[in-house]
């Protein structure tokens, strides 16, 4: 098949994800083209005509922006969408079902809430549990400048003030930790002692392979829909101990025994100290989680192959 994969620009969350999927689909023998979403930029008829001239059999998209979907509506081919967030929907993730037949024909999602809702209208729905791991194996290596006691990779911005992130903010990010804690990502004030700036492209594996432990968070706007953040997949794949809240809305699908759940900053400190001291139980956890996530990764790719054939 001739497939167009809609991708996000770096450093947006799905940049590496869609590149990995495009390469995988190419390895299956498909003719694959990548098209960066417009991100609100305008377009002209020439832009649309160029896509039409390509004459794709399928467009595989992300939760893109309105301008991109305006274009996709004008392209006559099968459309598959991968929904891993509420995206541009205003009130609820289930609003994506309203665009069946316009923006998508088949749905691929890790939201069990959306999957169950979409199945009321179509059988062409596939649910996956853990997101893809778009990390090259040769990038999982220790480097000196990432050898922190604990790290967090993710954006700041709204997380610095929204009430829904108060628990995570007060436990992880507003503490004067007595261990080496570093945060990488956009939107963190550089005046903060823990802010490490934007992580260079391709360094996720190096970060997680070098640090002793990492923080995982799932925002309320994700967990109420049953979404597991992609960082959990990446951390597990790199065999770094994960420190997280045990969110009651989240089904961990059996991975709960591999995650270090905490309820306070003091418990965070205790887990970090265990990781620094190479605690045997912690080491077993990460090795077992790696085996678990390897199976999830394989299953994801099998489901991707299936969803484009629906």
PDB file of C-alpha atoms in Angstrom:
ATOM      1  CA  UNK A   1       0.000   0.000   0.000  1.00  0.00           C
ATOM      2  CA  UNK A   2       0.940   3.606  -0.464  1.00  0.00           C
ATOM      3  CA  UNK A   3       0.677   5.154   3.006  1.00  0.00           C
ATOM      4  CA  UNK A   4       0.984   8.735   4.251  1.00  0.00           C
ATOM      5  CA  UNK A   5       1.925   8.978   7.945  1.00  0.00           C
ATOM      6  CA  UNK A   6       0.985  12.268   9.613  1.00  0.00           C
ATOM      7  CA  UNK A   7       3.624  13.220  12.149  1.00  0.00           C
ATOM      8  CA  UNK A   8       4.214  15.947  14.714  1.00  0.00           C
ATOM      9  CA  UNK A   9       7.234  18.280  14.599  1.00  0.00           C
ATOM     10  CA  UNK A  10      10.084  17.866  17.089  1.00  0.00           C
ATOM     11  CA  UNK A  11       9.956  18.116  20.094  1.00  0.00           C
ATOM     12  CA  UNK A  12       6.221  17.311  20.215  1.00  0.00           C
ATOM     13  CA  UNK A  13       5.410  13.983  21.852  1.00  0.00           C
ATOM     14  CA  UNK A  14       4.697  11.828  18.808  1.00  0.00           C
ATOM     15  CA  UNK A  15       7.609  12.953  16.630  1.00  0.00           C
ATOM     16  CA  UNK A  16       9.712   9.840  17.248  1.00  0.00           C
ATOM     17  CA  UNK A  17       6.665   7.598  17.573  1.00  0.00           C
ATOM     18  CA  UNK A  18       5.408   8.226  14.049  1.00  0.00           C
ATOM     19  CA  UNK A  19       8.891   8.056  12.533  1.00  0.00           C
ATOM     20  CA  UNK A  20       9.344   4.612  14.077  1.00  0.00           C
ATOM     21  CA  UNK A  21       5.962   3.453  12.763  1.00  0.00           C
ATOM     22  CA  UNK A  22       6.736   4.789   9.290  1.00  0.00           C
ATOM     23  CA  UNK A  23      10.004   2.846   9.239  1.00  0.00           C
ATOM     24  CA  UNK A  24       8.222  -0.280  10.449  1.00  0.00           C
ATOM     25  CA  UNK A  25       5.513  -0.039   7.791  1.00  0.00           C
ATOM     26  CA  UNK A  26       8.244   0.445   5.192  1.00  0.00           C
ATOM     27  CA  UNK A  27       9.934  -2.735   6.422  1.00  0.00           C
ATOM     28  CA  UNK A  28       6.673  -4.580   5.716  1.00  0.00           C
ATOM     29  CA  UNK A  29       6.902  -3.568   2.071  1.00  0.00           C
ATOM     30  CA  UNK A  30       4.632  -0.534   2.048  1.00  0.00           C
ATOM     31  CA  UNK A  31       5.480   2.677   0.212  1.00  0.00           C
ATOM     32  CA  UNK A  32       5.472   5.186   3.050  1.00  0.00           C
ATOM     33  CA  UNK A  33       5.591   8.992   3.032  1.00  0.00           C
ATOM     34  CA  UNK A  34       5.760  11.237   6.099  1.00  0.00           C
ATOM     35  CA  UNK A  35       3.820  14.492   6.228  1.00  0.00           C
ATOM     36  CA  UNK A  36       4.230  16.910   9.128  1.00  0.00           C
ATOM     37  CA  UNK A  37       0.955  18.209  10.541  1.00  0.00           C
ATOM     38  CA  UNK A  38       0.228  21.862   9.818  1.00  0.00           C
ATOM     39  CA  UNK A  39      -0.004  22.929  13.492  1.00  0.00           C
ATOM     40  CA  UNK A  40      -2.480  25.656  12.625  1.00  0.00           C
ATOM     41  CA  UNK A  41      -0.597  26.944   9.582  1.00  0.00           C
ATOM     42  CA  UNK A  42      -2.683  27.741   6.529  1.00  0.00           C
ATOM     43  CA  UNK A  43      -2.555  25.794   3.277  1.00  0.00           C
ATOM     44  CA  UNK A  44      -3.456  26.361  -0.366  1.00  0.00           C
ATOM     45  CA  UNK A  45      -4.926  24.311  -3.194  1.00  0.00           C
ATOM     46  CA  UNK A  46      -1.477  23.405  -4.476  1.00  0.00           C
ATOM     47  CA  UNK A  47      -0.735  21.714  -1.157  1.00  0.00           C
ATOM     48  CA  UNK A  48      -3.896  19.627  -1.394  1.00  0.00           C
ATOM     49  CA  UNK A  49      -3.279  18.801  -5.061  1.00  0.00           C
ATOM     50  CA  UNK A  50       0.206  17.493  -4.280  1.00  0.00           C
ATOM     51  CA  UNK A  51      -1.259  15.046  -1.750  1.00  0.00           C
ATOM     52  CA  UNK A  52      -3.958  14.003  -4.211  1.00  0.00           C
ATOM     53  CA  UNK A  53      -1.345  13.424  -6.931  1.00  0.00           C
ATOM     54  CA  UNK A  54       0.428  11.043  -4.592  1.00  0.00           C
ATOM     55  CA  UNK A  55      -2.832   9.042  -4.613  1.00  0.00           C
ATOM     56  CA  UNK A  56      -2.397   7.306  -1.232  1.00  0.00           C
ATOM     57  CA  UNK A  57      -4.247   4.130  -0.338  1.00  0.00           C
ATOM     58  CA  UNK A  58      -4.236   5.063   3.327  1.00  0.00           C
ATOM     59  CA  UNK A  59      -3.514   7.993   5.624  1.00  0.00           C
ATOM     60  CA  UNK A  60      -2.374   7.101   9.132  1.00  0.00           C
ATOM     61  CA  UNK A  61      -2.715  10.095  11.422  1.00  0.00           C
ATOM     62  CA  UNK A  62      -2.131  11.304  14.922  1.00  0.00           C
ATOM     63  CA  UNK A  63      -4.469  13.550  17.010  1.00  0.00           C
ATOM     64  CA  UNK A  64      -3.445  16.446  14.786  1.00  0.00           C
ATOM     65  CA  UNK A  65      -4.724  20.026  14.478  1.00  0.00           C
ATOM     66  CA  UNK A  66      -7.880  21.336  12.794  1.00  0.00           C
ATOM     67  CA  UNK A  67      -6.037  22.626   9.712  1.00  0.00           C
ATOM     68  CA  UNK A  68      -4.507  19.221   9.048  1.00  0.00           C
ATOM     69  CA  UNK A  69      -7.875  17.530   9.353  1.00  0.00           C
ATOM     70  CA  UNK A  70      -9.408  20.084   6.968  1.00  0.00           C
ATOM     71  CA  UNK A  71      -6.909  18.844   4.396  1.00  0.00           C
ATOM     72  CA  UNK A  72      -7.475  15.153   5.167  1.00  0.00           C
ATOM     73  CA  UNK A  73     -11.213  15.561   4.616  1.00  0.00           C
ATOM     74  CA  UNK A  74     -10.434  16.464   1.003  1.00  0.00           C
ATOM     75  CA  UNK A  75      -8.350  13.345   0.324  1.00  0.00           C
ATOM     76  CA  UNK A  76     -10.300  10.331  -0.891  1.00  0.00           C
ATOM     77  CA  UNK A  77      -8.691   7.271   0.699  1.00  0.00           C
ATOM     78  CA  UNK A  78      -8.943   5.065   3.754  1.00  0.00           C
ATOM     79  CA  UNK A  79      -8.016   6.829   6.993  1.00  0.00           C
ATOM     80  CA  UNK A  80      -6.705   5.288  10.215  1.00  0.00           C
ATOM     81  CA  UNK A  81      -6.196   7.402  13.317  1.00  0.00           C
ATOM     82  CA  UNK A  82      -4.209   6.620  16.452  1.00  0.00           C
ATOM     83  CA  UNK A  83      -5.742   8.413  19.447  1.00  0.00           C
ATOM     84  CA  UNK A  84      -3.558   8.529  22.555  1.00  0.00           C
ATOM     85  CA  UNK A  85      -4.889  11.795  24.014  1.00  0.00           C
ATOM     86  CA  UNK A  86      -7.963  14.009  24.040  1.00  0.00           C
ATOM     87  CA  UNK A  87      -6.083  16.207  21.576  1.00  0.00           C
ATOM     88  CA  UNK A  88      -8.145  18.997  20.047  1.00  0.00           C
ATOM     89  CA  UNK A  89     -11.451  17.757  21.448  1.00  0.00           C
ATOM     90  CA  UNK A  90     -12.927  20.332  23.824  1.00  0.00           C
ATOM     91  CA  UNK A  91     -14.761  18.349  26.465  1.00  0.00           C
ATOM     92  CA  UNK A  92     -14.273  14.587  26.201  1.00  0.00           C
ATOM     93  CA  UNK A  93     -12.173  12.063  24.321  1.00  0.00           C
ATOM     94  CA  UNK A  94     -15.327  10.378  23.034  1.00  0.00           C
ATOM     95  CA  UNK A  95     -15.918  13.393  20.777  1.00  0.00           C
ATOM     96  CA  UNK A  96     -13.501  11.734  18.331  1.00  0.00           C
ATOM     97  CA  UNK A  97     -16.330   9.358  17.403  1.00  0.00           C
ATOM     98  CA  UNK A  98     -18.195  12.291  15.828  1.00  0.00           C
ATOM     99  CA  UNK A  99     -15.555  12.483  13.094  1.00  0.00           C
ATOM    100  CA  UNK A 100     -15.825   8.891  11.890  1.00  0.00           C
ATOM    101  CA  UNK A 101     -16.085   8.883   8.117  1.00  0.00           C
ATOM    102  CA  UNK A 102     -14.434  12.304   7.868  1.00  0.00           C
ATOM    103  CA  UNK A 103     -11.170  12.136   9.772  1.00  0.00           C
ATOM    104  CA  UNK A 104     -10.982   8.382  10.308  1.00  0.00           C
ATOM    105  CA  UNK A 105     -12.469   5.083   9.192  1.00  0.00           C
ATOM    106  CA  UNK A 106     -10.551   2.791  11.569  1.00  0.00           C
ATOM    107  CA  UNK A 107      -9.534   3.654  15.121  1.00  0.00           C
ATOM    108  CA  UNK A 108      -6.375   2.606  16.986  1.00  0.00           C
ATOM    109  CA  UNK A 109      -6.266   3.798  20.608  1.00  0.00           C
ATOM    110  CA  UNK A 110      -4.978   3.057  24.097  1.00  0.00           C
ATOM    111  CA  UNK A 111      -8.043   4.716  25.647  1.00  0.00           C
ATOM    112  CA  UNK A 112     -10.357   1.928  26.741  1.00  0.00           C
ATOM    113  CA  UNK A 113     -13.044   4.579  27.270  1.00  0.00           C
ATOM    114  CA  UNK A 114     -12.850   5.753  23.648  1.00  0.00           C
ATOM    115  CA  UNK A 115     -12.500   2.206  22.292  1.00  0.00           C
ATOM    116  CA  UNK A 116     -15.689   1.082  24.038  1.00  0.00           C
ATOM    117  CA  UNK A 117     -17.580   4.153  22.835  1.00  0.00           C
ATOM    118  CA  UNK A 118     -16.389   3.808  19.222  1.00  0.00           C
ATOM    119  CA  UNK A 119     -17.412   0.146  19.106  1.00  0.00           C
ATOM    120  CA  UNK A 120     -21.028   1.324  19.382  1.00  0.00           C
ATOM    121  CA  UNK A 121     -20.657   2.741  15.852  1.00  0.00           C
ATOM    122  CA  UNK A 122     -18.085   0.533  14.105  1.00  0.00           C
ATOM    123  CA  UNK A 123     -16.272  -2.759  14.508  1.00  0.00           C
ATOM    124  CA  UNK A 124     -13.088  -1.209  13.062  1.00  0.00           C
ATOM    125  CA  UNK A 125     -11.581  -0.399  16.463  1.00  0.00           C
ATOM    126  CA  UNK A 126      -8.415  -1.833  17.995  1.00  0.00           C
ATOM    127  CA  UNK A 127      -7.304  -1.097  21.546  1.00  0.00           C
ATOM    128  CA  UNK A 128      -3.691  -1.349  22.703  1.00  0.00           C
ATOM    129  CA  UNK A 129      -2.518  -1.175  26.313  1.00  0.00           C
ATOM    130  CA  UNK A 130       0.952   0.393  26.287  1.00  0.00           C
ATOM    131  CA  UNK A 131       2.253   2.863  23.689  1.00  0.00           C
ATOM    132  CA  UNK A 132       4.959   2.058  21.174  1.00  0.00           C
ATOM    133  CA  UNK A 133       8.622   2.415  22.167  1.00  0.00           C
ATOM    134  CA  UNK A 134      10.377   4.503  19.484  1.00  0.00           C
ATOM    135  CA  UNK A 135      13.877   4.174  20.956  1.00  0.00           C
ATOM    136  CA  UNK A 136      16.798   2.805  18.976  1.00  0.00           C
ATOM    137  CA  UNK A 137      18.682   0.130  20.924  1.00  0.00           C
ATOM    138  CA  UNK A 138      22.096   1.652  20.203  1.00  0.00           C
ATOM    139  CA  UNK A 139      20.999   4.892  21.904  1.00  0.00           C
ATOM    140  CA  UNK A 140      20.476   3.121  25.234  1.00  0.00           C
ATOM    141  CA  UNK A 141      23.879   3.843  26.698  1.00  0.00           C
ATOM    142  CA  UNK A 142      25.289   5.465  29.816  1.00  0.00           C
ATOM    143  CA  UNK A 143      26.727   8.947  29.458  1.00  0.00           C
ATOM    144  CA  UNK A 144      28.259  10.965  32.315  1.00  0.00           C
ATOM    145  CA  UNK A 145      26.130  14.125  32.069  1.00  0.00           C
ATOM    146  CA  UNK A 146      22.870  12.212  32.610  1.00  0.00           C
ATOM    147  CA  UNK A 147      24.018  10.276  35.687  1.00  0.00           C
ATOM    148  CA  UNK A 148      21.464  11.829  38.044  1.00  0.00           C
ATOM    149  CA  UNK A 149      19.842  10.112  41.011  1.00  0.00           C
ATOM    150  CA  UNK A 150      16.363  10.772  39.624  1.00  0.00           C
ATOM    151  CA  UNK A 151      15.015  12.365  36.437  1.00  0.00           C
ATOM    152  CA  UNK A 152      11.754  13.453  34.887  1.00  0.00           C
ATOM    153  CA  UNK A 153      11.186  13.899  31.158  1.00  0.00           C
ATOM    154  CA  UNK A 154       8.143  15.941  30.167  1.00  0.00           C
ATOM    155  CA  UNK A 155       6.805  19.419  29.704  1.00  0.00           C
ATOM    156  CA  UNK A 156       6.132  22.026  32.368  1.00  0.00           C
ATOM    157  CA  UNK A 157       3.872  24.848  31.109  1.00  0.00           C
ATOM    158  CA  UNK A 158       0.346  24.257  32.513  1.00  0.00           C
ATOM    159  CA  UNK A 159       1.622  21.665  34.963  1.00  0.00           C
ATOM    160  CA  UNK A 160       3.186  24.482  36.972  1.00  0.00           C
ATOM    161  CA  UNK A 161      -0.214  25.818  38.001  1.00  0.00           C
ATOM    162  CA  UNK A 162      -3.256  23.663  37.164  1.00  0.00           C
ATOM    163  CA  UNK A 163      -5.028  22.297  40.267  1.00  0.00           C
ATOM    164  CA  UNK A 164      -5.278  18.819  38.703  1.00  0.00           C
ATOM    165  CA  UNK A 165      -1.472  18.488  38.886  1.00  0.00           C
ATOM    166  CA  UNK A 166      -1.179  19.687  42.497  1.00  0.00           C
ATOM    167  CA  UNK A 167      -0.366  16.245  43.923  1.00  0.00           C
ATOM    168  CA  UNK A 168       2.485  15.630  41.470  1.00  0.00           C
ATOM    169  CA  UNK A 169       3.746  19.203  41.672  1.00  0.00           C
ATOM    170  CA  UNK A 170       4.001  19.212  45.461  1.00  0.00           C
ATOM    171  CA  UNK A 171       5.454  15.702  45.721  1.00  0.00           C
ATOM    172  CA  UNK A 172       7.994  15.783  42.898  1.00  0.00           C
ATOM    173  CA  UNK A 173       8.679  19.305  41.662  1.00  0.00           C
ATOM    174  CA  UNK A 174       8.351  21.707  44.592  1.00  0.00           C
ATOM    175  CA  UNK A 175      10.522  19.718  46.970  1.00  0.00           C
ATOM    176  CA  UNK A 176      14.053  20.653  47.968  1.00  0.00           C
ATOM    177  CA  UNK A 177      15.293  17.121  47.361  1.00  0.00           C
ATOM    178  CA  UNK A 178      18.567  16.100  48.982  1.00  0.00           C
ATOM    179  CA  UNK A 179      19.439  13.957  45.971  1.00  0.00           C
ATOM    180  CA  UNK A 180      20.441  14.862  42.410  1.00  0.00           C
ATOM    181  CA  UNK A 181      17.095  15.484  40.681  1.00  0.00           C
ATOM    182  CA  UNK A 182      16.859  16.850  37.137  1.00  0.00           C
ATOM    183  CA  UNK A 183      13.895  17.693  34.880  1.00  0.00           C
ATOM    184  CA  UNK A 184      14.183  17.751  31.096  1.00  0.00           C
ATOM    185  CA  UNK A 185      11.607  19.249  28.746  1.00  0.00           C
ATOM    186  CA  UNK A 186       9.921  22.414  27.512  1.00  0.00           C
ATOM    187  CA  UNK A 187       8.172  24.884  29.767  1.00  0.00           C
ATOM    188  CA  UNK A 188      10.202  24.617  32.987  1.00  0.00           C
ATOM    189  CA  UNK A 189      11.590  27.906  34.345  1.00  0.00           C
ATOM    190  CA  UNK A 190      15.339  27.921  33.890  1.00  0.00           C
ATOM    191  CA  UNK A 191      15.736  29.593  37.280  1.00  0.00           C
ATOM    192  CA  UNK A 192      14.715  26.329  38.962  1.00  0.00           C
ATOM    193  CA  UNK A 193      17.680  24.326  40.196  1.00  0.00           C
ATOM    194  CA  UNK A 194      16.285  21.112  38.740  1.00  0.00           C
ATOM    195  CA  UNK A 195      15.553  22.354  35.195  1.00  0.00           C
ATOM    196  CA  UNK A 196      17.828  20.682  32.645  1.00  0.00           C
ATOM    197  CA  UNK A 197      16.355  22.215  29.486  1.00  0.00           C
ATOM    198  CA  UNK A 198      15.055  20.445  26.388  1.00  0.00           C
ATOM    199  CA  UNK A 199      16.493  16.959  25.939  1.00  0.00           C
ATOM    200  CA  UNK A 200      18.440  16.725  22.659  1.00  0.00           C
ATOM    201  CA  UNK A 201      16.879  14.670  19.882  1.00  0.00           C
ATOM    202  CA  UNK A 202      17.721  10.977  20.244  1.00  0.00           C
ATOM    203  CA  UNK A 203      18.786  11.177  23.899  1.00  0.00           C
ATOM    204  CA  UNK A 204      15.817   9.506  25.630  1.00  0.00           C
ATOM    205  CA  UNK A 205      17.635   6.174  25.786  1.00  0.00           C
ATOM    206  CA  UNK A 206      20.811   7.821  27.063  1.00  0.00           C
ATOM    207  CA  UNK A 207      18.941   9.689  29.775  1.00  0.00           C
ATOM    208  CA  UNK A 208      17.102   6.645  31.093  1.00  0.00           C
ATOM    209  CA  UNK A 209      20.141   4.369  30.806  1.00  0.00           C
ATOM    210  CA  UNK A 210      22.287   6.777  32.807  1.00  0.00           C
ATOM    211  CA  UNK A 211      20.046   7.941  35.656  1.00  0.00           C
ATOM    212  CA  UNK A 212      19.352   5.828  38.733  1.00  0.00           C
ATOM    213  CA  UNK A 213      15.562   6.323  38.735  1.00  0.00           C
ATOM    214  CA  UNK A 214      12.802   8.245  36.969  1.00  0.00           C
ATOM    215  CA  UNK A 215       9.461   9.853  37.746  1.00  0.00           C
ATOM    216  CA  UNK A 216       6.355   8.800  35.832  1.00  0.00           C
ATOM    217  CA  UNK A 217       3.134  10.838  35.802  1.00  0.00           C
ATOM    218  CA  UNK A 218      -0.241  10.455  34.149  1.00  0.00           C
ATOM    219  CA  UNK A 219      -2.282  13.641  34.069  1.00  0.00           C
ATOM    220  CA  UNK A 220      -5.919  13.593  35.084  1.00  0.00           C
ATOM    221  CA  UNK A 221      -6.891  14.430  31.510  1.00  0.00           C
ATOM    222  CA  UNK A 222      -5.226  11.163  30.449  1.00  0.00           C
ATOM    223  CA  UNK A 223      -5.991   8.769  33.266  1.00  0.00           C
ATOM    224  CA  UNK A 224      -9.762   9.401  33.315  1.00  0.00           C
ATOM    225  CA  UNK A 225      -9.806   7.920  29.819  1.00  0.00           C
ATOM    226  CA  UNK A 226      -7.645   4.930  30.754  1.00  0.00           C
ATOM    227  CA  UNK A 227      -4.574   6.267  28.968  1.00  0.00           C
ATOM    228  CA  UNK A 228      -1.083   5.203  30.040  1.00  0.00           C
ATOM    229  CA  UNK A 229       1.555   7.806  29.226  1.00  0.00           C
ATOM    230  CA  UNK A 230       4.171   6.737  26.674  1.00  0.00           C
ATOM    231  CA  UNK A 231       6.999   7.549  29.098  1.00  0.00           C
ATOM    232  CA  UNK A 232       6.160   4.420  31.110  1.00  0.00           C
ATOM    233  CA  UNK A 233       6.844   2.270  28.032  1.00  0.00           C
ATOM    234  CA  UNK A 234      10.109   4.083  27.350  1.00  0.00           C
ATOM    235  CA  UNK A 235      11.322   3.895  30.939  1.00  0.00           C
ATOM    236  CA  UNK A 236      10.509   0.197  31.196  1.00  0.00           C
ATOM    237  CA  UNK A 237      12.296  -0.501  27.906  1.00  0.00           C
ATOM    238  CA  UNK A 238      15.445   1.254  29.164  1.00  0.00           C
ATOM    239  CA  UNK A 239      15.304  -0.636  32.472  1.00  0.00           C
ATOM    240  CA  UNK A 240      15.188   2.395  34.745  1.00  0.00           C
ATOM    241  CA  UNK A 241      13.236   2.090  38.039  1.00  0.00           C
ATOM    242  CA  UNK A 242       9.955   3.999  37.826  1.00  0.00           C
ATOM    243  CA  UNK A 243       8.557   6.074  40.700  1.00  0.00           C
ATOM    244  CA  UNK A 244       4.869   6.916  40.325  1.00  0.00           C
ATOM    245  CA  UNK A 245       1.541   7.389  42.024  1.00  0.00           C
ATOM    246  CA  UNK A 246      -0.820   4.424  41.714  1.00  0.00           C
ATOM    247  CA  UNK A 247      -3.608   6.220  39.904  1.00  0.00           C
ATOM    248  CA  UNK A 248      -6.917   4.459  40.743  1.00  0.00           C
ATOM    249  CA  UNK A 249      -8.388   5.219  37.299  1.00  0.00           C
ATOM    250  CA  UNK A 250      -5.546   3.408  35.517  1.00  0.00           C
ATOM    251  CA  UNK A 251      -5.490  -0.284  34.672  1.00  0.00           C
ATOM    252  CA  UNK A 252      -1.791  -1.187  34.615  1.00  0.00           C
ATOM    253  CA  UNK A 253      -2.578  -4.495  32.866  1.00  0.00           C
ATOM    254  CA  UNK A 254      -0.313  -6.466  35.176  1.00  0.00           C
ATOM    255  CA  UNK A 255       2.603  -4.011  35.332  1.00  0.00           C
ATOM    256  CA  UNK A 256       1.709  -2.680  38.785  1.00  0.00           C
ATOM    257  CA  UNK A 257       4.143  -5.098  40.405  1.00  0.00           C
ATOM    258  CA  UNK A 258       7.040  -3.518  38.498  1.00  0.00           C
ATOM    259  CA  UNK A 259       6.389   0.115  39.478  1.00  0.00           C
ATOM    260  CA  UNK A 260       7.494   1.782  42.713  1.00  0.00           C
ATOM    261  CA  UNK A 261       4.277   3.416  43.884  1.00  0.00           C
ATOM    262  CA  UNK A 262       4.602   6.259  46.376  1.00  0.00           C
ATOM    263  CA  UNK A 263       2.256   8.571  48.290  1.00  0.00           C
ATOM    264  CA  UNK A 264       4.673  11.204  49.639  1.00  0.00           C
ATOM    265  CA  UNK A 265       7.966  12.999  49.028  1.00  0.00           C
ATOM    266  CA  UNK A 266       9.516  10.986  51.856  1.00  0.00           C
ATOM    267  CA  UNK A 267       8.638   7.756  50.044  1.00  0.00           C
ATOM    268  CA  UNK A 268      10.184   9.173  46.872  1.00  0.00           C
ATOM    269  CA  UNK A 269      13.410   9.743  48.791  1.00  0.00           C
ATOM    270  CA  UNK A 270      13.348   6.194  50.155  1.00  0.00           C
ATOM    271  CA  UNK A 271      12.916   4.655  46.706  1.00  0.00           C
ATOM    272  CA  UNK A 272      15.649   6.844  45.198  1.00  0.00           C
ATOM    273  CA  UNK A 273      18.026   5.736  47.949  1.00  0.00           C
ATOM    274  CA  UNK A 274      17.242   2.082  47.176  1.00  0.00           C
ATOM    275  CA  UNK A 275      17.979   2.720  43.514  1.00  0.00           C
ATOM    276  CA  UNK A 276      21.242   4.469  44.339  1.00  0.00           C
ATOM    277  CA  UNK A 277      22.257   1.443  46.425  1.00  0.00           C
ATOM    278  CA  UNK A 278      21.345  -1.062  43.668  1.00  0.00           C
ATOM    279  CA  UNK A 279      18.702  -2.776  45.771  1.00  0.00           C
ATOM    280  CA  UNK A 280      18.193  -6.380  44.569  1.00  0.00           C
ATOM    281  CA  UNK A 281      14.397  -6.088  44.487  1.00  0.00           C
ATOM    282  CA  UNK A 282      14.623  -2.925  42.395  1.00  0.00           C
ATOM    283  CA  UNK A 283      16.963  -4.654  39.926  1.00  0.00           C
ATOM    284  CA  UNK A 284      14.573  -7.603  39.610  1.00  0.00           C
ATOM    285  CA  UNK A 285      11.661  -5.217  39.024  1.00  0.00           C
ATOM    286  CA  UNK A 286      13.310  -3.462  36.098  1.00  0.00           C
ATOM    287  CA  UNK A 287      14.416  -6.718  34.483  1.00  0.00           C
ATOM    288  CA  UNK A 288      10.909  -8.176  34.772  1.00  0.00           C
ATOM    289  CA  UNK A 289       9.310  -4.964  33.504  1.00  0.00           C
ATOM    290  CA  UNK A 290      11.638  -5.028  30.480  1.00  0.00           C
ATOM    291  CA  UNK A 291      10.374  -8.514  29.562  1.00  0.00           C
ATOM    292  CA  UNK A 292       6.781  -7.343  30.054  1.00  0.00           C
ATOM    293  CA  UNK A 293       7.174  -4.254  27.869  1.00  0.00           C
ATOM    294  CA  UNK A 294       8.968  -6.215  25.138  1.00  0.00           C
ATOM    295  CA  UNK A 295       5.809  -8.307  24.767  1.00  0.00           C
ATOM    296  CA  UNK A 296       3.673  -5.153  24.763  1.00  0.00           C
ATOM    297  CA  UNK A 297       5.864  -3.624  22.040  1.00  0.00           C
ATOM    298  CA  UNK A 298       5.559  -6.729  19.855  1.00  0.00           C
ATOM    299  CA  UNK A 299       1.800  -6.816  20.389  1.00  0.00           C
ATOM    300  CA  UNK A 300       1.495  -3.135  19.475  1.00  0.00           C
ATOM    301  CA  UNK A 301       3.222  -3.670  16.123  1.00  0.00           C
ATOM    302  CA  UNK A 302       1.055  -6.710  15.382  1.00  0.00           C
ATOM    303  CA  UNK A 303      -2.053  -4.632  16.093  1.00  0.00           C
ATOM    304  CA  UNK A 304      -0.727  -1.803  13.897  1.00  0.00           C
ATOM    305  CA  UNK A 305      -0.376  -4.261  11.005  1.00  0.00           C
ATOM    306  CA  UNK A 306      -3.936  -5.421  11.644  1.00  0.00           C
ATOM    307  CA  UNK A 307      -5.570  -2.002  11.936  1.00  0.00           C
ATOM    308  CA  UNK A 308      -4.300  -0.780   8.559  1.00  0.00           C
ATOM    309  CA  UNK A 309      -5.895  -3.841   6.945  1.00  0.00           C
ATOM    310  CA  UNK A 310      -9.371  -3.391   8.447  1.00  0.00           C
TER     311      UNK A 310
END
